[in-house]
Amino acid sequence: MTTISIPQSVIRIDEGAFDNTAWYNNQADGVVYAGKVAYAYKGNMPLNTSITLKSGTVGITAYAFSGNSNLVSISIPNSVVTIGEKAFYDTGIYNNAAKWSNNVLYIDNCLICINDNISTDYTIKSNTRLIADKAFNIEYMSNNISSITIPETVKNIG
């Protein structure tokens, strides 16, 4: 497969969908987009990398930036409506304790994930607009959440 054509209506692409294809292998290093979805980061990420996703980006694939310890910041446009599971796991953002608020990682106004030290009752920040896939996945937690309060500002839940 050397070319792909992604319709404008596609907002989610699963992780690895185009890996090891001629199309992917021919992409330049950096953020690879499949249509309007930030699909992956290809190549070696330079130290202290900050990324601004393209205006009009609608999704971020699961594990898209995972493992890139040099990623220290990213700007997510308001057009993004889906963020896949662990999209930022083990990045410089994820591993920076200062980026976490009460055991929850937010990037811009998106709730990315929680850690296992969250209290049993949690109120999501009032300006949050999106909750990433599996952000509250019990598989990753050692305790149970008994209630979550979701503000009206949240428009998409993974």
Backbone as JSON, one array per atom type, in Angstrom:
{
  "sequence": "MTTISIPQSVIRIDEGAFDNTAWYNNQADGVVYAGKVAYAYKGNMPLNTSITLKSGTVGITAYAFSGNSNLVSISIPNSVVTIGEKAFYDTGIYNNAAKWSNNVLYIDNCLICINDNISTDYTIKSNTRLIADKAFNIEYMSNNISSITIPETVKNIG",
  "N": [[0.85, -1.17, 0.0], [0.82, 2.0, -1.05], [-0.4, 4.47, -1.07], [-2.91, 6.26, 0.73], [-6.29, 7.18, 1.24], [-8.09, 9.11, 3.19], [-11.28, 9.76, 4.27], [-12.83, 12.94, 5.11], [-14.6, 12.59, 7.19], [-13.59, 10.74, 8.98], [-12.63, 10.22, 12.27], [-11.24, 8.68, 14.0], [-8.56, 6.44, 14.13], [-7.23, 3.29, 14.48], [-4.42, 2.29, 16.45], [-1.43, 1.36, 14.88], [-2.55, 0.75, 12.41], [-1.53, 1.42, 9.89], [1.11, 0.79, 10.04], [4.27, -0.42, 8.94], [3.68, -0.28, 6.26], [4.18, 0.69, 2.82], [3.29, 3.27, 2.46], [3.43, 4.44, 5.09], [6.17, 4.06, 5.64], [7.27, 5.78, 3.76], [6.74, 8.27, 4.74], [7.8, 11.44, 6.02], [10.05, 12.05, 8.77], [8.75, 12.91, 11.99], [5.6, 14.24, 13.13], [3.15, 12.15, 11.92], [0.41, 12.3, 9.86], [-2.71, 10.81, 9.22], [-5.02, 11.48, 7.13], [-7.03, 13.62, 8.92], [-6.12, 12.83, 11.33], [-3.78, 12.61, 13.91], [-1.45, 10.37, 13.6], [1.01, 9.06, 14.37], [4.29, 9.48, 15.81], [7.11, 9.66, 13.92], [10.43, 8.49, 13.68], [13.42, 9.7, 15.4], [12.87, 11.64, 18.18], [13.82, 14.95, 18.84], [15.63, 16.38, 21.68], [13.75, 17.94, 24.29], [11.31, 18.49, 22.9], [8.61, 20.34, 21.6], [5.35, 20.22, 20.43], [2.98, 21.43, 18.15], [-0.09, 20.56, 17.2], [-1.58, 20.3, 13.96], [-3.96, 22.74, 12.91], [-7.34, 21.86, 12.75], [-6.96, 19.18, 13.14], [-8.48, 16.16, 14.1], [-8.3, 13.86, 15.62], [-6.25, 11.79, 17.77], [-4.23, 9.07, 17.57], [-4.22, 6.0, 19.48], [-1.43, 5.45, 21.55], [0.13, 7.19, 20.03], [2.21, 9.06, 20.61], [3.52, 7.79, 22.54], [6.16, 6.7, 24.65], [8.04, 8.54, 23.8], [10.25, 10.15, 25.32], [11.36, 12.64, 25.06], [9.37, 14.42, 24.44], [8.06, 17.27, 25.62], [6.02, 19.11, 25.65], [2.78, 19.7, 24.22], [0.45, 21.1, 21.98], [-2.93, 20.89, 21.76], [-5.38, 21.23, 19.43], [-8.69, 22.7, 19.57], [-10.29, 21.36, 17.8], [-9.84, 18.65, 18.03], [-11.41, 15.64, 18.75], [-11.15, 13.05, 19.6], [-8.96, 11.11, 21.55], [-6.72, 8.6, 21.65], [-6.13, 5.69, 23.71], [-3.47, 5.8, 26.05], [-1.96, 7.64, 24.55], [-0.02, 9.46, 25.25], [1.61, 8.16, 26.97], [4.44, 7.48, 28.96], [5.93, 9.65, 28.05], [7.82, 12.75, 28.01], [6.01, 14.54, 29.01], [4.11, 12.97, 30.4], [5.79, 11.8, 32.32], [6.55, 13.91, 33.9], [6.07, 15.13, 36.94], [5.07, 17.64, 37.63], [3.21, 18.2, 35.68], [0.94, 16.88, 36.34], [-2.22, 17.06, 37.99], [-3.53, 16.71, 41.04], [-3.24, 13.88, 40.81], [-4.12, 13.46, 38.23], [-3.7, 13.65, 34.75], [-3.8, 16.34, 32.69], [-3.9, 17.76, 29.46], [-3.82, 20.73, 27.9], [-7.18, 21.42, 27.6], [-7.98, 18.81, 27.97], [-8.63, 15.73, 29.47], [-6.34, 13.34, 30.07], [-5.36, 10.99, 31.44], [-5.57, 9.09, 34.53], [-3.83, 8.41, 37.61], [-3.13, 5.67, 39.88], [-3.6, 6.7, 42.41], [-5.8, 8.22, 42.83], [-8.61, 9.74, 44.44], [-11.64, 8.23, 45.77], [-13.84, 9.62, 44.97], [-14.28, 11.83, 42.36], [-14.03, 14.98, 40.79], [-14.15, 16.29, 37.67], [-12.19, 18.81, 36.11], [-13.63, 22.03, 35.52], [-13.34, 23.25, 32.97], [-12.81, 21.26, 31.19], [-12.96, 19.56, 28.08], [-12.79, 17.16, 26.79], [-12.39, 13.67, 27.3], [-9.93, 11.32, 27.28], [-9.58, 8.08, 25.62], [-10.03, 5.31, 27.72], [-9.2, 6.68, 29.99], [-10.06, 6.47, 32.61], [-9.64, 3.81, 33.12], [-10.12, 0.95, 34.88], [-8.38, -1.16, 34.96], [-5.84, -0.14, 35.22], [-5.75, 0.81, 37.74], [-5.43, 0.71, 41.32], [-7.38, 1.08, 43.16], [-10.91, 1.69, 43.69], [-13.13, 3.88, 42.0], [-15.77, 5.63, 43.24], [-17.48, 7.63, 42.43], [-17.78, 9.97, 39.74], [-17.77, 13.25, 38.79], [-18.87, 14.94, 36.06], [-18.37, 17.77, 34.2], [-20.5, 20.06, 32.32], [-19.05, 21.03, 30.21], [-17.64, 18.99, 29.03], [-17.54, 17.33, 26.04], [-16.86, 15.06, 24.63], [-16.23, 11.69, 25.34], [-13.9, 9.22, 25.73]],
  "CA": [[0.0, 0.0, 0.0], [1.68, 3.18, -1.17], [-1.2, 5.66, -0.83], [-4.17, 6.09, 1.45], [-7.2, 8.3, 1.11], [-8.93, 9.1, 4.39], [-12.37, 10.75, 4.17], [-12.88, 13.97, 6.14], [-15.47, 12.16, 8.28], [-12.89, 9.82, 9.88], [-12.11, 10.9, 13.45], [-10.48, 7.72, 14.8], [-7.83, 5.38, 13.45], [-6.58, 2.47, 15.51], [-2.97, 2.22, 16.51], [-0.79, 0.35, 14.05], [-3.33, 0.45, 11.21], [-0.74, 1.6, 8.67], [2.52, 0.47, 10.29], [4.95, -1.34, 8.02], [3.21, -0.16, 4.87], [5.01, 1.59, 2.03], [2.82, 4.63, 2.73], [4.02, 4.91, 6.34], [7.63, 4.09, 5.5], [7.64, 6.93, 2.92], [6.44, 9.53, 5.42], [8.94, 12.13, 6.62], [10.12, 11.99, 10.23], [7.94, 13.9, 12.68], [4.21, 13.82, 13.31], [2.55, 11.6, 10.7], [-1.05, 12.43, 9.84], [-3.52, 10.01, 8.3], [-6.16, 12.37, 7.03], [-6.99, 14.65, 9.97], [-5.77, 12.16, 12.58], [-2.36, 12.51, 14.24], [-1.32, 8.92, 13.63], [2.19, 8.6, 15.1], [5.52, 10.26, 15.64], [8.07, 8.8, 13.24], [11.83, 8.91, 13.8], [13.93, 10.07, 16.71], [12.41, 12.95, 18.6], [14.89, 15.74, 19.45], [15.47, 16.76, 23.08], [12.86, 19.05, 24.65], [10.41, 18.76, 21.77], [7.25, 20.87, 21.77], [4.6, 20.0, 19.2], [1.67, 22.04, 17.97], [-0.81, 19.8, 16.18], [-2.2, 21.12, 12.9], [-5.33, 23.19, 13.04], [-8.23, 20.96, 12.04], [-6.75, 17.79, 13.57], [-9.69, 15.7, 14.8], [-8.04, 12.74, 16.5], [-4.9, 11.34, 18.07], [-4.28, 7.62, 17.66], [-3.67, 5.36, 20.68], [0.03, 5.29, 21.59], [0.73, 8.02, 18.98], [3.45, 9.69, 21.06], [3.98, 6.96, 23.65], [7.57, 6.32, 24.68], [8.92, 9.64, 23.38], [10.59, 10.87, 26.55], [11.78, 14.01, 24.73], [8.2, 15.27, 24.23], [7.83, 18.0, 26.86], [4.74, 19.82, 25.57], [2.01, 19.56, 22.98], [-0.77, 21.91, 21.91], [-4.01, 20.13, 21.14], [-6.41, 22.18, 19.0], [-10.07, 22.41, 19.99], [-10.93, 20.5, 16.8], [-9.63, 17.25, 18.39], [-12.56, 15.06, 19.46], [-10.78, 11.74, 20.13], [-7.57, 10.84, 21.91], [-6.62, 7.18, 21.94], [-5.54, 5.24, 24.97], [-2.02, 5.91, 26.26], [-1.35, 8.43, 23.48], [1.11, 10.21, 25.79], [2.24, 7.34, 28.0], [5.9, 7.43, 29.04], [6.54, 10.8, 27.37], [8.29, 13.75, 28.96], [4.82, 15.14, 29.64], [3.58, 11.97, 31.34], [6.76, 11.53, 33.38], [6.81, 15.14, 34.63], [5.09, 15.23, 38.04], [4.47, 18.98, 37.62], [2.12, 18.23, 34.69], [-0.21, 16.19, 36.93], [-2.99, 17.83, 38.96], [-4.27, 15.78, 41.91], [-3.14, 12.53, 40.24], [-4.76, 13.42, 36.92], [-2.94, 14.35, 33.72], [-4.54, 17.13, 31.71], [-3.14, 18.51, 28.47], [-4.77, 21.77, 27.5], [-8.44, 21.16, 28.32], [-8.28, 17.4, 27.74], [-8.22, 14.81, 30.52], [-5.61, 12.28, 29.38], [-5.41, 9.76, 32.25], [-5.43, 9.2, 35.98], [-2.97, 7.37, 38.16], [-3.87, 4.85, 40.83], [-3.74, 7.34, 43.71], [-6.95, 9.12, 42.8], [-9.59, 9.47, 45.49], [-12.79, 7.46, 45.3], [-14.77, 10.57, 44.35], [-13.48, 12.76, 41.58], [-14.72, 15.98, 39.99], [-13.34, 16.7, 36.53], [-12.07, 20.27, 36.03], [-14.79, 22.64, 34.86], [-13.13, 23.65, 31.58], [-12.44, 20.08, 30.42], [-13.86, 19.35, 26.95], [-12.6, 15.83, 26.22], [-11.76, 12.65, 28.13], [-9.28, 10.36, 26.38], [-9.94, 6.67, 25.74], [-9.55, 4.55, 28.88], [-8.61, 7.57, 30.99], [-10.44, 5.95, 33.92], [-9.62, 2.35, 33.0], [-9.9, 0.31, 36.17], [-7.25, -2.08, 34.8], [-4.62, 0.55, 35.61], [-5.94, 1.4, 39.06], [-5.44, -0.21, 42.45], [-8.55, 1.32, 43.98], [-12.15, 1.92, 42.94], [-13.74, 5.2, 42.03], [-17.19, 5.44, 43.5], [-18.25, 8.6, 41.65], [-17.09, 10.95, 38.92], [-18.62, 14.36, 38.39], [-18.43, 15.4, 34.75], [-18.98, 19.08, 33.91], [-21.19, 20.22, 31.04], [-18.09, 21.4, 29.18], [-17.14, 17.78, 28.38], [-18.33, 17.01, 24.86], [-16.48, 13.74, 24.11], [-15.65, 10.77, 26.32], [-13.33, 8.05, 25.06]],
  "C": [[0.9, 1.24, 0.0], [0.93, 4.48, -0.95], [-2.43, 5.29, -0.02], [-5.0, 7.34, 1.22], [-8.2, 8.2, 2.25], [-10.02, 10.15, 4.23], [-12.32, 11.74, 5.34], [-13.68, 13.54, 7.37], [-14.77, 11.25, 9.29], [-12.27, 10.61, 11.03], [-11.24, 9.97, 14.3], [-9.83, 6.69, 13.88], [-7.11, 4.59, 14.53], [-5.08, 2.44, 15.34], [-2.46, 1.08, 15.63], [-1.48, 0.05, 12.74], [-2.5, 0.52, 9.93], [0.75, 1.32, 8.87], [3.02, -0.54, 9.27], [4.37, -1.35, 6.61], [4.18, 0.76, 4.13], [4.59, 3.04, 2.28], [3.49, 5.18, 3.98], [5.53, 5.05, 6.21], [8.11, 5.28, 4.67], [7.35, 8.28, 3.56], [7.72, 10.12, 6.01], [8.9, 11.95, 8.14], [9.33, 13.14, 10.83], [6.54, 13.36, 12.87], [3.67, 13.37, 11.95], [1.03, 11.71, 10.85], [-1.63, 11.46, 8.83], [-4.84, 10.75, 8.2], [-6.01, 13.47, 8.08], [-6.66, 14.05, 11.34], [-4.25, 12.16, 12.75], [-2.1, 11.04, 14.54], [-0.15, 8.43, 14.5], [3.28, 9.65, 14.99], [6.56, 9.3, 15.07], [9.48, 9.37, 13.42], [12.2, 9.21, 15.23], [13.52, 11.5, 17.05], [13.57, 13.71, 19.26], [14.59, 16.06, 20.93], [14.53, 17.94, 23.22], [11.94, 19.46, 23.51], [9.06, 19.28, 22.25], [6.56, 20.74, 20.42], [3.3, 20.8, 19.25], [0.99, 21.25, 16.86], [-1.47, 20.75, 15.2], [-3.62, 21.53, 13.28], [-6.21, 22.26, 12.21], [-8.0, 19.49, 12.36], [-7.96, 17.36, 14.38], [-9.43, 14.54, 15.76], [-6.56, 12.5, 16.7], [-5.0, 9.84, 18.32], [-3.73, 7.13, 19.0], [-2.17, 5.16, 20.51], [0.77, 6.18, 20.59], [2.08, 8.61, 19.38], [4.1, 8.89, 22.18], [5.45, 6.6, 23.53], [8.54, 7.4, 24.24], [9.22, 10.52, 24.59], [11.03, 12.3, 26.29], [10.61, 14.95, 24.46], [7.84, 15.95, 25.55], [6.56, 18.85, 26.84], [4.1, 19.58, 24.21], [0.8, 20.46, 23.08], [-1.8, 21.13, 21.12], [-5.1, 21.11, 20.73], [-7.81, 21.75, 19.45], [-10.81, 21.52, 19.01], [-10.77, 19.01, 17.13], [-10.81, 16.75, 19.21], [-12.27, 13.66, 19.99], [-9.28, 11.68, 20.41], [-7.51, 9.39, 22.35], [-5.92, 6.89, 23.25], [-4.01, 5.35, 24.94], [-1.29, 6.68, 25.15], [-0.1, 9.16, 23.95], [1.85, 9.45, 26.88], [3.76, 7.34, 27.86], [6.58, 8.49, 28.17], [7.12, 11.72, 28.44], [7.15, 14.46, 29.67], [4.32, 14.21, 30.74], [4.5, 11.8, 32.55], [7.12, 12.76, 34.22], [5.72, 15.34, 35.69], [4.4, 16.58, 38.07], [3.3, 19.1, 36.64], [0.83, 17.61, 35.23], [-0.89, 17.1, 37.95], [-3.85, 16.85, 39.77], [-4.38, 14.38, 41.3], [-3.85, 12.35, 38.91], [-3.91, 14.23, 35.94], [-3.9, 15.01, 32.74], [-3.54, 17.72, 30.73], [-4.15, 19.45, 27.83], [-6.07, 21.51, 28.26], [-8.94, 19.74, 28.06], [-7.78, 16.57, 28.91], [-7.62, 13.59, 29.84], [-5.67, 10.97, 30.15], [-5.31, 10.09, 33.72], [-4.37, 8.2, 36.42], [-3.73, 6.66, 39.28], [-4.01, 5.45, 42.21], [-4.92, 8.29, 43.79], [-7.93, 8.74, 43.92], [-10.79, 8.73, 44.91], [-13.88, 8.33, 44.7], [-13.93, 11.59, 43.61], [-14.37, 13.69, 40.78], [-13.76, 16.46, 38.91], [-13.35, 18.23, 36.46], [-13.17, 20.85, 35.14], [-14.56, 23.01, 33.4], [-12.75, 22.47, 30.67], [-13.46, 19.85, 29.31], [-13.82, 17.93, 26.41], [-11.95, 14.93, 27.26], [-11.23, 11.58, 27.18], [-9.78, 8.94, 26.62], [-9.27, 6.04, 26.96], [-8.86, 5.4, 29.92], [-8.89, 7.06, 32.41], [-10.49, 4.42, 33.9], [-9.23, 1.71, 34.32], [-8.72, -0.67, 36.13], [-5.95, -1.46, 35.32], [-4.69, 1.1, 37.03], [-5.94, 0.34, 40.15], [-6.62, 0.02, 43.37], [-9.77, 1.58, 43.08], [-12.59, 3.36, 43.06], [-15.23, 4.98, 42.24], [-18.05, 6.45, 42.74], [-17.31, 9.53, 40.9], [-18.11, 12.01, 38.55], [-18.04, 14.95, 37.12], [-19.13, 16.73, 34.45], [-19.63, 19.11, 32.53], [-20.24, 20.57, 29.9], [-17.53, 20.19, 28.43], [-18.09, 17.39, 27.25], [-18.04, 15.6, 24.32], [-15.81, 12.94, 25.22], [-15.18, 9.54, 25.56], [-13.87, 6.76, 25.61]]
}
